[in-house]
XYZ file of C-alpha atoms in Angstrom:
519
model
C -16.243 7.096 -19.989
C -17.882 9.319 -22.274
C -21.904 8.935 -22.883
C -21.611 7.469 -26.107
C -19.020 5.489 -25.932
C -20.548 3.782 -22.554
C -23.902 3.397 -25.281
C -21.677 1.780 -27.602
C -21.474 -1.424 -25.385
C -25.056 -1.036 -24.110
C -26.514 -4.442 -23.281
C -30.314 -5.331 -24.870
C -32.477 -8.305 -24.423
C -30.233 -9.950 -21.193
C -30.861 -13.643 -20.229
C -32.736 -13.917 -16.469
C -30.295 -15.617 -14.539
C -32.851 -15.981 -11.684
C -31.946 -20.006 -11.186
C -28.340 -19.292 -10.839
C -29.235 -17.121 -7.282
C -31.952 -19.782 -6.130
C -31.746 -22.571 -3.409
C -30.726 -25.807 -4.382
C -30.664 -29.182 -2.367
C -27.398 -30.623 -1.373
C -25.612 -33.729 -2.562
C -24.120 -35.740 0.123
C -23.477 -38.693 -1.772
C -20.675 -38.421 -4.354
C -22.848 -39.079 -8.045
C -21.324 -39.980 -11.448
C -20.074 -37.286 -13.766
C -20.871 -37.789 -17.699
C -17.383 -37.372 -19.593
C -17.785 -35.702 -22.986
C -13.815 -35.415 -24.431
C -11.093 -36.326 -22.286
C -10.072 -35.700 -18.872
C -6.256 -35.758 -19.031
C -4.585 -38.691 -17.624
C -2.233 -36.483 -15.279
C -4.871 -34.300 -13.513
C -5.485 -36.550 -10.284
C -7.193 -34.056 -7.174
C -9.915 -32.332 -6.170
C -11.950 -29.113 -7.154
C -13.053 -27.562 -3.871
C -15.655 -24.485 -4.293
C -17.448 -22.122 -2.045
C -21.239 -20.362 -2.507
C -24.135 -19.270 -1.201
C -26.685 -22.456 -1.774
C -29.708 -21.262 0.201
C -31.880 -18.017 0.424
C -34.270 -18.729 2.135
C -35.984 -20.354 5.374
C -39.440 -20.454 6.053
C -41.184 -17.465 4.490
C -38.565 -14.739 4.955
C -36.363 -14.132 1.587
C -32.100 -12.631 2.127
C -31.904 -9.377 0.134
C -28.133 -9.620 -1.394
C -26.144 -12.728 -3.002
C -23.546 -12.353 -0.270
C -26.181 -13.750 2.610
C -27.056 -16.996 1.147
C -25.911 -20.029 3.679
C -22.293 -21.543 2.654
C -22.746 -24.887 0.081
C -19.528 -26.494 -0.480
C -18.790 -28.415 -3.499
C -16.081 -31.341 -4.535
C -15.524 -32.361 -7.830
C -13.012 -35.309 -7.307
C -11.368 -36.204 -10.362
C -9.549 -39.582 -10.978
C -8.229 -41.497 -13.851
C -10.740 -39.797 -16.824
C -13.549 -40.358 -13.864
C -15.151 -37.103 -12.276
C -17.314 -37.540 -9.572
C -19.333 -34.696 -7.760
C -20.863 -34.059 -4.394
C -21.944 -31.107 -2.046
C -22.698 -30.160 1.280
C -24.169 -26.918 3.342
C -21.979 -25.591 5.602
C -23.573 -26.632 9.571
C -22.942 -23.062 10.594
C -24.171 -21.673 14.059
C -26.475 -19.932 11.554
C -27.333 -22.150 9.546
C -28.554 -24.414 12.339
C -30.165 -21.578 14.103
C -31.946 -20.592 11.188
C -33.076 -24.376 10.251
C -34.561 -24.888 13.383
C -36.664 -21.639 14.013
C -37.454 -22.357 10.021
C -37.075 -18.028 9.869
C -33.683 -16.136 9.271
C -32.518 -15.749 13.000
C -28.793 -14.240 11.657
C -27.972 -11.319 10.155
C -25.759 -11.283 7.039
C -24.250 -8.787 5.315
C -27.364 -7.247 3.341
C -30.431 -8.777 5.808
C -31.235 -7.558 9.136
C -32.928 -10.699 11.177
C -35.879 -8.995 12.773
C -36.688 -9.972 16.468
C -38.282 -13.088 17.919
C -42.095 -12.912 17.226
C -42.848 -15.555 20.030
C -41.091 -12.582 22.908
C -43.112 -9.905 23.682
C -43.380 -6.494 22.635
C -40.701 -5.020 25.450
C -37.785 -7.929 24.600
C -38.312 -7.313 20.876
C -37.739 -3.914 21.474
C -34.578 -4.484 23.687
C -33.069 -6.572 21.045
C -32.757 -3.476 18.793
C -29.833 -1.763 21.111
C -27.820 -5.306 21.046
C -24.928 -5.840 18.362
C -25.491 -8.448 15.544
C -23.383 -11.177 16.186
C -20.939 -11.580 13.526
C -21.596 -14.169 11.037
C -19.821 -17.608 11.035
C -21.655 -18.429 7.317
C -18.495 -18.967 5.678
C -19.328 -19.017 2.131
C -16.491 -16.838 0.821
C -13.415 -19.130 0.124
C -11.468 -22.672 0.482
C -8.324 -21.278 2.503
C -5.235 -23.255 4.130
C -3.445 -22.791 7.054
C -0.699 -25.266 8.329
C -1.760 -27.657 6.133
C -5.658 -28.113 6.921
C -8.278 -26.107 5.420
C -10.844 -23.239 6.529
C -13.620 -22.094 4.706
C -14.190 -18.086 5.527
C -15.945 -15.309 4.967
C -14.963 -11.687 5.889
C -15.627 -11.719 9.940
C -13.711 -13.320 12.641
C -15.078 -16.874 12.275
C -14.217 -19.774 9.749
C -14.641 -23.556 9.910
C -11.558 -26.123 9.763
C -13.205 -28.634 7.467
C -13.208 -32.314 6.799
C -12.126 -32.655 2.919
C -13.614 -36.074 2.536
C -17.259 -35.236 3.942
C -16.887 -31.237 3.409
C -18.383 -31.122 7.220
C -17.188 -28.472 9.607
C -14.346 -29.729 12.283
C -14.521 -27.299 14.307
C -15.591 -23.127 13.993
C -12.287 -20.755 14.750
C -12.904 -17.567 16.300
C -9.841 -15.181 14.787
C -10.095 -13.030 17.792
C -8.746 -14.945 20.664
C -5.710 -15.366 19.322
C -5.270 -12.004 17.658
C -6.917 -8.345 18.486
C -8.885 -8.179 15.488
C -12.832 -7.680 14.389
C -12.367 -9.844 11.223
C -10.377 -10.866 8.291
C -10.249 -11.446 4.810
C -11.128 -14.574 3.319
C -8.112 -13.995 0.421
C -5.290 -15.017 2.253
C -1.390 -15.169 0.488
C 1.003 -17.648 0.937
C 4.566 -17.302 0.398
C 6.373 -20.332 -1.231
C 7.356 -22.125 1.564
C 4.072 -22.277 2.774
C 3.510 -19.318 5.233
C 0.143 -17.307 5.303
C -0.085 -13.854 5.667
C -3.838 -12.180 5.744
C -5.163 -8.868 7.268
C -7.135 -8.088 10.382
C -9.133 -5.202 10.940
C -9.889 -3.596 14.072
C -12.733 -1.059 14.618
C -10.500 1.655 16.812
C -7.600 3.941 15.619
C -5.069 1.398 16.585
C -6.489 -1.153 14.257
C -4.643 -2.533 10.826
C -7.608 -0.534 8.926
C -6.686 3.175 8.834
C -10.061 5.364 10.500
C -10.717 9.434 10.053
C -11.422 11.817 11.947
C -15.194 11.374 11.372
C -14.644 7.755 13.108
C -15.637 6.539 9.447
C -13.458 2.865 8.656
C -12.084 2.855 5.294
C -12.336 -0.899 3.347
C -8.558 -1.539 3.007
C -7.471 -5.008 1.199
C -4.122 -6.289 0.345
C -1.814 -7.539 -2.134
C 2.031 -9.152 -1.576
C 4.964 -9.124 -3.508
C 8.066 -11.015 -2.285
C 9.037 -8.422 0.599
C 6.405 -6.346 1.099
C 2.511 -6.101 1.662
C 0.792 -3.539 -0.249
C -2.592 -2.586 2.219
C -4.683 -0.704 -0.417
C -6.805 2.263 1.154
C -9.594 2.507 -1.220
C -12.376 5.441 -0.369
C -14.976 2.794 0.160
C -16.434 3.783 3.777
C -17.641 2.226 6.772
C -19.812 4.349 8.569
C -19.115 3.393 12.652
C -22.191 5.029 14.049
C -24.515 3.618 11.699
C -23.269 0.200 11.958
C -24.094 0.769 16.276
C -27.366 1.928 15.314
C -28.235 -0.511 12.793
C -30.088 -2.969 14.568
C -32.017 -0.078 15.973
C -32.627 1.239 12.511
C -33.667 -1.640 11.366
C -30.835 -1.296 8.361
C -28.236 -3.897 7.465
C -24.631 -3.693 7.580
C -24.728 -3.004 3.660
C -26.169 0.179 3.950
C -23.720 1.071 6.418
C -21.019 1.174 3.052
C -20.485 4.696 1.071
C -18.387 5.710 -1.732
C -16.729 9.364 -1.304
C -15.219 10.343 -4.714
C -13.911 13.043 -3.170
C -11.150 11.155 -0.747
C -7.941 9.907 -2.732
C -7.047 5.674 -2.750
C -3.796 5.469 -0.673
C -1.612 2.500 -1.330
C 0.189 1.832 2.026
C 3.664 -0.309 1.388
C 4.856 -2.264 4.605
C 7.814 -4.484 4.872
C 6.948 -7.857 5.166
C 10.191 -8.878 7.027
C 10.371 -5.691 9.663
C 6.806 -5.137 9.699
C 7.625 -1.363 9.075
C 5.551 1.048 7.126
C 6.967 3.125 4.275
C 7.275 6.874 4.996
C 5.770 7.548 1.544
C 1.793 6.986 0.940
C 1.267 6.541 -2.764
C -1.697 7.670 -3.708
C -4.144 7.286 -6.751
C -7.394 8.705 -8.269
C -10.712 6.781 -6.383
C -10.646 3.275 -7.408
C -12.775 0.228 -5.978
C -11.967 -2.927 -6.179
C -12.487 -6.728 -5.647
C -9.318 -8.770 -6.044
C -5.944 -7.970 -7.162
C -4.111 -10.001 -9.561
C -0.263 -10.315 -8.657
C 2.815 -8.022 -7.123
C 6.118 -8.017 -8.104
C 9.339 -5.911 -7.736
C 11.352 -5.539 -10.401
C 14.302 -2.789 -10.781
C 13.665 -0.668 -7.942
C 9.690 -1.034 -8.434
C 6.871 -2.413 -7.127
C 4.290 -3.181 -9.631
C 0.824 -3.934 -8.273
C -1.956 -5.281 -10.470
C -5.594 -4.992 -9.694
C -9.259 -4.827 -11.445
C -10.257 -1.668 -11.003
C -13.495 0.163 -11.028
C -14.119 4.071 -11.217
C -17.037 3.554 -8.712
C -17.344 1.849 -5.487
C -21.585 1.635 -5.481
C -21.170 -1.689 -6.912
C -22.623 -3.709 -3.785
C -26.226 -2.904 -4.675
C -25.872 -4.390 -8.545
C -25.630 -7.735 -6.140
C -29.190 -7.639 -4.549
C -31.181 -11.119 -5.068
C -33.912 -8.794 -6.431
C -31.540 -7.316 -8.730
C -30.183 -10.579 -9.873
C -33.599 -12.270 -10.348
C -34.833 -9.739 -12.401
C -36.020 -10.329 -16.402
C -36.303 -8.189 -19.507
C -35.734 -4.300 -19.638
C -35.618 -4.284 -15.825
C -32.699 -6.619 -15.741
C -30.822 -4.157 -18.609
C -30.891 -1.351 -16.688
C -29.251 -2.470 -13.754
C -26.246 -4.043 -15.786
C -26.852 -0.530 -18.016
C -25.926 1.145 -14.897
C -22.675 -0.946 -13.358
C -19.531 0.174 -13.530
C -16.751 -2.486 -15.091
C -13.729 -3.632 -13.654
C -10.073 -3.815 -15.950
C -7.015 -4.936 -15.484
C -4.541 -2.007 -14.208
C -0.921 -2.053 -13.207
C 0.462 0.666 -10.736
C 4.225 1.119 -10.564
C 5.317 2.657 -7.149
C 8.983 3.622 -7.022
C 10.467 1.930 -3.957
C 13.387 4.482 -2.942
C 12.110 7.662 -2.517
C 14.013 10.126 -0.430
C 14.791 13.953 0.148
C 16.985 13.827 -2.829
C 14.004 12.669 -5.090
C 12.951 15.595 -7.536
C 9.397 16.743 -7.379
C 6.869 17.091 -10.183
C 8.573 14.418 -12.685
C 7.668 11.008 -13.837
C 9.525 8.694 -11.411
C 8.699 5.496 -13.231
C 12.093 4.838 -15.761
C 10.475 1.539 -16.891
C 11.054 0.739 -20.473
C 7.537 0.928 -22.122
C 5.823 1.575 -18.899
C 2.583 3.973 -19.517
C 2.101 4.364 -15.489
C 3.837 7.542 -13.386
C 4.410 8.295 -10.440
C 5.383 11.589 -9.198
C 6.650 12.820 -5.720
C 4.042 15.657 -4.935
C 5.197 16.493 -0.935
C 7.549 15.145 1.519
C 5.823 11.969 2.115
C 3.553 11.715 -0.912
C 3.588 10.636 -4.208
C 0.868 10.219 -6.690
C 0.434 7.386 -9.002
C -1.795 6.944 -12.384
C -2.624 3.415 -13.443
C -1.442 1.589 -16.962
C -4.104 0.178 -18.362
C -3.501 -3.881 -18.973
C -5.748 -4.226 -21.551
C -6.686 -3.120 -25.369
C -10.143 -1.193 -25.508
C -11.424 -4.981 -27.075
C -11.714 -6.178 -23.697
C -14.919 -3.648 -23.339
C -16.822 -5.867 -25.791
C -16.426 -8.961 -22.574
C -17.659 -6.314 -19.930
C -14.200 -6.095 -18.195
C -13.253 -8.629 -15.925
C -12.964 -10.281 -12.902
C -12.098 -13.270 -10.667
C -8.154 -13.086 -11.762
C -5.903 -16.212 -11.300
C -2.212 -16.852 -12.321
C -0.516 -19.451 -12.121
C -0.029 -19.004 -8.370
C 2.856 -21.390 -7.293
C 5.346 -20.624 -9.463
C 4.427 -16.896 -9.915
C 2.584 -15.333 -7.177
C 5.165 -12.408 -6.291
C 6.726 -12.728 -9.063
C 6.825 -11.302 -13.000
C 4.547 -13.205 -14.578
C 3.030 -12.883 -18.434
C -0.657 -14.675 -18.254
C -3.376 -14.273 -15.712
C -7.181 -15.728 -15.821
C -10.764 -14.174 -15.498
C -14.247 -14.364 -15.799
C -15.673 -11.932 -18.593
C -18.785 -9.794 -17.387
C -21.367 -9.414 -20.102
C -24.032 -10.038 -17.779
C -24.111 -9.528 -13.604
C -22.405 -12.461 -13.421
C -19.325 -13.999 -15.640
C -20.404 -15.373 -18.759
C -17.077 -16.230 -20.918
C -13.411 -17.144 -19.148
C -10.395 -14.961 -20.482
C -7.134 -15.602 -20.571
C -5.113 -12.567 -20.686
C -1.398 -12.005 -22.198
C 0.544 -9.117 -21.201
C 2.915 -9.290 -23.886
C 0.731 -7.012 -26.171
C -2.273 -7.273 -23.873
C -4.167 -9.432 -26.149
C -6.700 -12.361 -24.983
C -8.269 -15.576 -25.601
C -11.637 -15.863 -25.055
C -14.259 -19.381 -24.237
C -17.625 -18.686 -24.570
C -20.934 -20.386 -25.062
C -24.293 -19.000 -24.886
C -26.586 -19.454 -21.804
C -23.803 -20.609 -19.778
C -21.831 -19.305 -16.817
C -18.201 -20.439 -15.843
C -16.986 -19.642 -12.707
C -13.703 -18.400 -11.251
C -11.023 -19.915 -13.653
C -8.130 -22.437 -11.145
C -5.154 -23.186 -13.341
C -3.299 -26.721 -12.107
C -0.017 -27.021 -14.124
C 1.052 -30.268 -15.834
C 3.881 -32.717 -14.213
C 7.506 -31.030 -14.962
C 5.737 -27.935 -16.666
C 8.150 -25.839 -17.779
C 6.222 -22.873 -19.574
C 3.860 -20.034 -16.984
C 0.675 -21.344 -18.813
C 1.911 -25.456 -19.591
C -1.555 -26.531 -17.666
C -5.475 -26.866 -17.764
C -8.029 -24.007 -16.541
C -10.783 -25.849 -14.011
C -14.033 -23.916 -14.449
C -17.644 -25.112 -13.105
C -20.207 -23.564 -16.107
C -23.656 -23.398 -14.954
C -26.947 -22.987 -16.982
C -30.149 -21.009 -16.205
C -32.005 -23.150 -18.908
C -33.744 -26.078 -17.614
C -32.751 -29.413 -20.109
C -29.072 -27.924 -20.066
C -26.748 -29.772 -18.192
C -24.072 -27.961 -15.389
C -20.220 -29.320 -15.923
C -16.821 -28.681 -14.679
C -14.526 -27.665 -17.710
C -11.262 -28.405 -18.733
C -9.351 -26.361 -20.813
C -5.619 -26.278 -22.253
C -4.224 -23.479 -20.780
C -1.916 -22.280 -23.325
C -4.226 -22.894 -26.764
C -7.618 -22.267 -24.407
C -9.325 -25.179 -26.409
C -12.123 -27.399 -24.557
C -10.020 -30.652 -23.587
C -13.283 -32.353 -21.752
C -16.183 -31.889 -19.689
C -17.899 -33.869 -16.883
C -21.337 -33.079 -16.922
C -23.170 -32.887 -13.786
C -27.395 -33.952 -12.997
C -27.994 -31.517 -10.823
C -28.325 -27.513 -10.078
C -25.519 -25.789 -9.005
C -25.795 -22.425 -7.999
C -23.042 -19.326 -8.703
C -20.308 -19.106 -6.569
C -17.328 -17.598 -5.243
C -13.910 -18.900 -4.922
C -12.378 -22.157 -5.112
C -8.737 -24.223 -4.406
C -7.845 -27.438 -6.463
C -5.692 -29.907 -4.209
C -4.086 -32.637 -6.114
C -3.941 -36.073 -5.136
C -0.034 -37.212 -4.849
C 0.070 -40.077 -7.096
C 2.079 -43.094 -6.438
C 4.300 -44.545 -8.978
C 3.589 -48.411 -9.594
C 5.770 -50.168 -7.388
C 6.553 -47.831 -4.967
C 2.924 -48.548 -3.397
């Protein structure tokens, strides 16, 4: 983006958000919601959500958002009654860190420094052993054969109790398959099967390595037959992740963008588990979360928010997201934005296929995608949104309306709005002339956007958004929101007495409802 254009949306005289990042005690005992409007008479489940809820034990601080111990939420909502309650995830590092009353774990940007009660030689041994990968699952509500897992992006999750939000049991990944980790955004096809990605730290791993023994971050998306691993030039350096501990550096600082190295989309088939022949390749892109995948004529579109730049994980330091004034400008100043884009990669390429022209036929379609070698073709991006979207910071935290149109061509998805380091507004986005609604307040902060859909719905968006909006101003109440889907009006709210911190992801799970009767 051009200097002043990127001055044009310059932000000035930011909000601290410092309470939003901060501990906060847990509530174990379900507690009254205060309805303001109307909770519709339909919507009968629960809200499930995922966060980092503590920062802190004893005198020693985390350094980055994504380290803060797991605090799972419930918002159970029942005949126009809401009722809330939370609880922190009993992790093997949570309850290590609890009783030493110090940060015993490492976490994704903090380093737990040695044992002060060993002596000098054992502290200095401890620097050549391996952090232990993290079970602090704080990522994501995820289900597998029909319980559910909270995760985070290493080989461990927790099979948790719904009702009490306790852990059941923790699941190591890796003894049942080869791998160092997976991702906490699993996809399910419609009847019900899960597919996620592994990695593996060799050259026979799912994640793709180069010759420099460097790992590149490589996440997913699905469309009805295949599974689109996206190679984006986001690095993991090996050696310095060996020689962390030593070092004294955190797995963090292990990450690098390289601007110079190409984003390869690698298509696989989800039935035969082959590989395409062809890598599609893009510009450097980073990104988050993808929105949806769908083939369609002979084409696989995939939809992600993109950024140019992949130095985004520093914008998420707890120092950087407690600062105030012209301190806390500068760092949003300096972040790059994700948007909405929409890749189109042609699904039969062969010898036959004619170099150096626009393979994409689709009617209206701004994307290309040209065969540039044998085995390669290169893809530009359309963009899914009007330049109006700037004004709203880009976006992020997508959601469709997953049951009906995950893998499938769909018209509306939902997002968070950044004009601040975290979302301030929900958008809902229309791809029929890429135009959006928008629900904003001042000095408050929705989270990820879960559309339910209504009994018998009929129309994509026929449904309410879920959102939980938090407040960094003290006399300001936190609430879950309700919104229409299709008008994006306020329907109700259920305000809630206590903090709640920003989170992550969440899953609603209805409550099957009994017809009188029948009982």
């Amino acid at each position: 983006m051009a200097t002043e254009e990127k001055n044009r949306w310059r932000a000035k005289g930011l909000p601290c958000i410092a309470p939003l990042v901060s501990s906060v005690n847990e509530t174990t005992v379900p507690i009254t919601t205060e309805i303001h409007g109307h909770v519709p008479a339909w919507l009968s489940g629960s809200l499930y959500r995922n966060g980092p809820g503590k920062f802190e034990f004893g005198t020693q601080t985390y350094n980055h958002w994504f380290d803060g111990m797991a605090l799972l939420h419930k918002f159970k909502i029942k005949g126009n009654q809401v009722t809330y309650k939370s609880h922190f995830l009993r992790s093997d590092s949570y309850k290590a860190n609890s009783e030493h009353n110090r940060i015993t774990a490492s976490e994704f940007g903090t380093l737990a420094m040695p044992d002060p009660c060993k002596n000098f030689f054992q502290r200095f041994l401890t620097r050549f052993v391996m952090p232990k990968p993290t079970d602090n699952a704080s990522v994501h509500f995820v289900k597998y054969k029909g319980d559910y897992y909270v995760s985070t992006e290493t080989n461990l999750m927790h099979r948790v109790d719904l009702e009490t939000l306790m852990s059941k049991e923790k699941v190591d990944w890796s003894k049942f398959i080869a791998v160092n980790g997976a991702t906490a955004h699993p996809h399910y096809d419609p009847d019900g099967t899960a597919y996620n990605m592994g990695n593996s730290y060799t050259k026979k791993g799912t994640a793709l390595t180069d010759a420099d023994n460097d790992l590149a971050c490589v996440l997913a998306a699905m469309s009805e037959n295949y599974v689109v691993f996206i190679e984006q030039p986001l690095k993991l350096d090996l050696l310095q992740i060996l020689t962390g501990k030593l070092r004294g550096r955190a797995l963090n600082t292990c990450i690098y963008w390289d601007p110079h190295q190409e984003t390869v989309l690698h298509v696989v088939n989800k039935h035969t588990g082959k590989p395409s022949a062809v890598k599609y390749q893009a510009r450097p892109l980073s990104f988050f979360h993808q929105i949806n995948a769908f083939e369609e004529d002979g084409f696989l579109m995939v939809d992600l928010c993109c950024l140019d730049d992949g130095r985004v994980m520093n914008n998420f330091l707890i120092q950087n997201l407690r600062k105030s004034g012209e301190a806390l400008d500068e760092v949003y100043n300096e972040m790059c934005f994700a948007f909405p884009r929409r890749f189109v990669l042609p699904l039969h390429v062969d010898e036959n296929t004619p170099y150096g022209q626009n393979l994409n036929t689709r009617h209206c379609s701004l994307a290309t995608a040209m065969k540039m070698s044998k085995d390669v073709v290169f893809c530009t991006h359309e963009d899914l949104h009007g330049d109006d979207l700037r004004e709203y910071g880009g976006l992020e935290f997508p959601q469709i309306n997953y049951a009906r149109y995950n893998t499938r061509p769909y018209r509306y998805f939902y997002a968070c709005g950044f004009r601040h380091l975290v979302g301030d507004s929900l958008i809902k986005m229309d791809l029929q002339g890429k135009k959006f609604k928008v629900w904003y307040q001042p000095d408050f902060y929705p989270s990820e956007p879960i559309f339910v859909p209504s009994p018998g719905a009929v129309d994509e968006d026929d449904g309410v958004i879920l959102s939980v909006v938090i407040t960094p101003i003290q006399g300001k109440n936190t609430f879950l929101l309700i919104l229409d889907a299709r008008t994006f009006e306020e329907l109700g709210r259920a305000e809630v007495p206590v903090q709640i911190p920003y989170g992550f992801h969440g899953v609603y799970e209805s409550e099957v409802l009994i017809p009188q009767g029948q009982a």
